[in-house]
Amino acid sequence: MSLDLTYRSLVLSVAGNPRVEALIKGRARSLVRRYVAGESLEEALAVAEGLEREGVHAILDLLGEMVRTEAEARAFQGRILELVFSLAERPWPKYISVKPTQLGLDLSEGLALELLRGILREAEPRGVFVRLDMEDSPRVEATLRLYRALREEGFSQLGVVLQSYLYRTEKDFWDLLPYRPNLRLVKGAYREPKEVAFPDKRLIDAEYLHLGKLALKEGLYVAFATHDPRLIAEIRRYTEAMGIPKDRFEFQMLYGVRPEAQKALAREGYTVRAYVPYGEDWYPYLTRRIAERPENLFLVLRSLLGG
């Protein structure tokens, strides 16, 4: 396993310790606000409006995952619908992300399908695009079934995510191709066993570019979700060399990560979206951000020392 993946595995393991969680929740609030828009919908909308003024569009995401009861899942659906109704009143592009386990996937696939269907029924006529997030490997198959079922019901404003660090992803790509998916491509942020995921960052990066170029060749719209300057440079080089217009793909980055690069790409005419999370359930999200970038660990330590 590469040094990068060893670091990520260690961070995610330590972050699962209840004492570590309590310490970070109690003392790292300043760091949280670097990556999370706030706990309320109003704070998230204010951040999105600020990004729009800089030429960067927002992907709004109500934080929460792996709910334990149907009541929790239905409560999350209600809050996501509140987000949909609020976005419908805004003049800028409307785009949200939802996690299947937030809507009860671990309880019942049927429940998750019902709640997602309810969101899409309200979102599509209001011009709100919905991205179905991908979570860890045990949930990939069920998530893809949800996507296919909803597309077969006629919902068109629904996107899917593929993760380049999983061995299975190229097969999933070909299986999804008949649906002509709006595809978000990510490397993957969860702790995965070596039996299902590539063990080396170089292999993950190579697979990321392979899948992205394959999707572009097949005529799909691709959202390249990455902060890696080398990958971004190669995507730019490839699309220019192949004559692929800028309206066939976009770049996506996290709120608070490389904001100047986001604005620079937008000024050059690329579509850029920032993933803007909000809500009270921010700890799992923050720990994955720490695991992705070693420099974030130093920010955490500084926050803890400074209170």
PDB file of C-alpha atoms in Angstrom, residues 81 84-85 88 94 96 116-131 147 150-159:
ATOM      1  CA  LEU A  81     -37.248  19.105   0.017  1.00  0.00           C
ATOM      2  CA  VAL A  84     -35.224  22.107  -3.214  1.00  0.00           C
ATOM      3  CA  PHE A  85     -38.030  24.624  -2.635  1.00  0.00           C
ATOM      4  CA  ALA A  88     -36.259  27.022  -6.905  1.00  0.00           C
ATOM      5  CA  LYS A  94     -29.691  24.623  -8.971  1.00  0.00           C
ATOM      6  CA  ILE A  96     -27.921  19.222  -4.905  1.00  0.00           C
ATOM      7  CA  LEU A 116     -35.570   9.605  -3.623  1.00  0.00           C
ATOM      8  CA  ARG A 117     -38.554   9.389  -5.938  1.00  0.00           C
ATOM      9  CA  GLY A 118     -40.348  11.944  -3.791  1.00  0.00           C
ATOM     10  CA  ILE A 119     -37.394  14.333  -3.990  1.00  0.00           C
ATOM     11  CA  LEU A 120     -37.104  14.000  -7.774  1.00  0.00           C
ATOM     12  CA  ARG A 121     -40.815  14.606  -8.288  1.00  0.00           C
ATOM     13  CA  GLU A 122     -40.376  18.013  -6.694  1.00  0.00           C
ATOM     14  CA  ALA A 123     -36.872  18.769  -7.989  1.00  0.00           C
ATOM     15  CA  GLU A 124     -37.242  18.120 -11.735  1.00  0.00           C
ATOM     16  CA  PRO A 125     -40.122  20.537 -12.456  1.00  0.00           C
ATOM     17  CA  ARG A 126     -38.252  23.199 -10.468  1.00  0.00           C
ATOM     18  CA  GLY A 127     -35.044  22.796 -12.466  1.00  0.00           C
ATOM     19  CA  VAL A 128     -33.057  21.283  -9.595  1.00  0.00           C
ATOM     20  CA  PHE A 129     -30.477  18.674 -10.625  1.00  0.00           C
ATOM     21  CA  VAL A 130     -29.942  15.837  -8.136  1.00  0.00           C
ATOM     22  CA  ARG A 131     -26.660  13.963  -7.808  1.00  0.00           C
ATOM     23  CA  TYR A 147     -30.085   5.003 -10.062  1.00  0.00           C
ATOM     24  CA  LEU A 150     -35.246   5.950 -11.145  1.00  0.00           C
ATOM     25  CA  ARG A 151     -33.944   6.505 -14.661  1.00  0.00           C
ATOM     26  CA  GLU A 152     -36.251   3.755 -15.917  1.00  0.00           C
ATOM     27  CA  GLU A 153     -39.140   5.584 -14.233  1.00  0.00           C
ATOM     28  CA  GLY A 154     -38.348   8.552 -16.467  1.00  0.00           C
ATOM     29  CA  PHE A 155     -36.363  10.855 -14.201  1.00  0.00           C
ATOM     30  CA  SER A 156     -33.686  12.538 -16.300  1.00  0.00           C
ATOM     31  CA  GLN A 157     -32.211  15.136 -13.923  1.00  0.00           C
ATOM     32  CA  LEU A 158     -30.384  12.556 -11.830  1.00  0.00           C
ATOM     33  CA  GLY A 159     -26.635  12.008 -11.867  1.00  0.00           C
TER      34      GLY A 159
END
